[in-house]
Amino acid sequence: GQEFQFGPCQVEGVVLQELWEAFQAMKDIVQAQDNITSVQLLRKEVLQNVSEAESCYLIHALLEFYLNTVFKNYHHKAVEFRILKSFSTLANNFIVIMSKLQPSQEKEMFSVRESARRRFLLFQRAFKQLDREAAVTKAFGEVDILLTWMENFYQ
Amino acid sequence: VSCVSGGLPKPTNITFLSINMKNILQWNPPQGLQGVEVTYSVQYFIYGQKKWLNKSECRDISRTYCDLSAETSDYERQYYAKAKAIWGTNCSKWAETGRFYPFLETQIGPPEVALTADEKSISIVLTAPKKWKKNPEESSISLEQIYSNLKYNVSIHNTKSNRTWSQCVTNQTLVFGWLEPDTLYCVLVESFVPGPPRLVQPSEKQCVSTLKDQTSTLKVK
């Protein structure tokens, strides 16, 4: 079957098509709630030209943030908008991917780790500049941008 | 020209029709205005940017579509578009699309298909569809360069036995062997990109006959 290969980090057992279908089922509802169209959190500077070596650090940081901040604070809306099934599919698959990522902590990887951290901080800073609820809604609406980037590492 | 906003009902069903990154904004006229000569104006917005932009070629138009391919050609970006109806000094509120992501939403057109038949096999050569381009002089970009995971669903139908079988391939040349001589086969091909579900455009059906079995003709002699 297919697997993710984020540089040295390999993740099996996740069917990316299921994540796409889950998000597709929510896309219109979720993105319609995002009224701050002048801000994009996952901008090109965050995700473009990410090296293989960086990718494991960056996906780990992004998924950790999505699980601990975005999904956690969007759950009540998923219930309200009756999209809990699709929401749970995404969340559970993100948990599986996270659990299998083991970014190396070796010293020689410091500069690569820092580069990935700077990218993540661009995203997190933009997130923090918005009202909390609006930022959570926007981040959740940008999961298609995240999945598009993740697709590059799916083979 | 300023007008009284909200004096007319909005256009309805405003969406992007996108094929090979040719992105056409289309809508239905407002309800209840049959026979009234309504015109429309269009604006578009690049997600993450600051303001709505006019599409000058689609100001006060009477048609219900507007080609925004040039304005939305950076397929990695996301966009919104909107249209409003105008009649005299009255105009509707804007009718707006959802967020449009060309990279994920464009329909992938069929490849070009070339068939060559032998006695018991048919060779198929596929040429990936091309991205929309502003003017013919521009060099073509194959959608294969944009979608590295572009695949093709090739189905072949034996018109004598009425049997069909298909194959999903990534390469552009394939040979169907073990066929019956002197038989008409018809081929259909769809382009396919893993990712969110997309509308599919199959190719035109193309048919070719396998050659007569040379060994049997020699025996007859």
GROMACS .gro file of C-alpha atoms in nm, chain A residues 2 17 20-21 24 27-28 30-32 34 36-41 44 48 138 141-142 144-146 148-149 151-152, chain B residues 45-50 52 74 76-78 80 96 98-101 103-105 148-149 151 192-197:
model
   58
    2GLN     CA    1   0.096   0.362  -0.003
   17GLN     CA    2  -0.788   0.948  -0.004
   20TRP     CA    3  -0.947   1.407   0.125
   21GLU     CA    4  -1.299   1.271   0.122
   24GLN     CA    5  -1.432   1.751   0.103
   27LYS     CA    6  -1.511   2.212   0.297
   28ASP     CA    7  -1.802   2.439   0.203
   30VAL     CA    8  -1.615   2.518   0.723
   31GLN     CA    9  -1.469   2.767   0.475
   32ALA     CA   10  -1.796   2.962   0.464
   34ASP     CA   11  -1.408   3.204   0.767
   36ILE     CA   12  -1.120   3.695   0.731
   37THR     CA   13  -1.035   3.623   0.369
   38SER     CA   14  -0.744   3.867   0.373
   39VAL     CA   15  -0.537   3.632   0.589
   40GLN     CA   16  -0.393   3.295   0.486
   41LEU     CA   17  -0.222   3.103   0.768
   44LYS     CA   18   0.363   2.985   0.055
   48GLN     CA   19   0.699   2.596  -0.028
  138LYS     CA   20  -0.950   2.958   0.950
  141GLY     CA   21  -1.061   2.560   0.668
  142GLU     CA   22  -0.704   2.544   0.541
  144ASP     CA   23  -0.694   2.133   0.212
  145ILE     CA   24  -0.373   2.336   0.178
  146LEU     CA   25  -0.206   2.110   0.439
  148THR     CA   26  -0.207   1.921  -0.070
  149TRP     CA   27   0.141   1.966   0.077
  151GLU     CA   28   0.032   1.463  -0.083
  152ASN     CA   29   0.384   1.545  -0.210
  200PHE     CA   30  -1.049   3.808  -0.474
  201ILE     CA   31  -0.721   3.630  -0.404
  202TYR     CA   32  -0.736   3.455  -0.067
  203GLY     CA   33  -0.483   3.613   0.170
  204GLN     CA   34  -0.475   3.940  -0.023
  205LYS     CA   35  -0.648   4.260   0.078
  207TRP     CA   36  -1.161   4.270  -0.434
  229ASP     CA   37  -0.164   3.072  -1.005
  231GLU     CA   38  -0.157   2.709  -0.587
  232ARG     CA   39  -0.354   3.006  -0.465
  233GLN     CA   40  -0.721   3.014  -0.366
  235TYR     CA   41  -1.331   3.392  -0.447
  251GLU     CA   42  -2.033   3.506  -0.407
  253GLY     CA   43  -1.710   2.954  -0.205
  254ARG     CA   44  -1.333   2.936  -0.182
  255PHE     CA   45  -1.204   2.807  -0.518
  256TYR     CA   46  -0.879   2.609  -0.525
  258PHE     CA   47  -0.515   2.289  -0.803
  259LEU     CA   48  -0.770   2.067  -0.627
  260GLU     CA   49  -1.085   2.148  -0.819
  303SER     CA   50   0.322   1.420  -1.074
  304ASN     CA   51   0.075   1.152  -0.966
  306LYS     CA   52  -0.281   0.842  -1.381
  347PHE     CA   53  -0.720   1.071  -1.287
  348VAL     CA   54  -0.538   1.246  -1.000
  349PRO     CA   55  -0.547   1.106  -0.646
  350GLY     CA   56  -0.683   1.362  -0.401
  351PRO     CA   57  -1.026   1.510  -0.342
  352PRO     CA   58  -1.299   1.369  -0.565
   0.00000   0.00000   0.00000
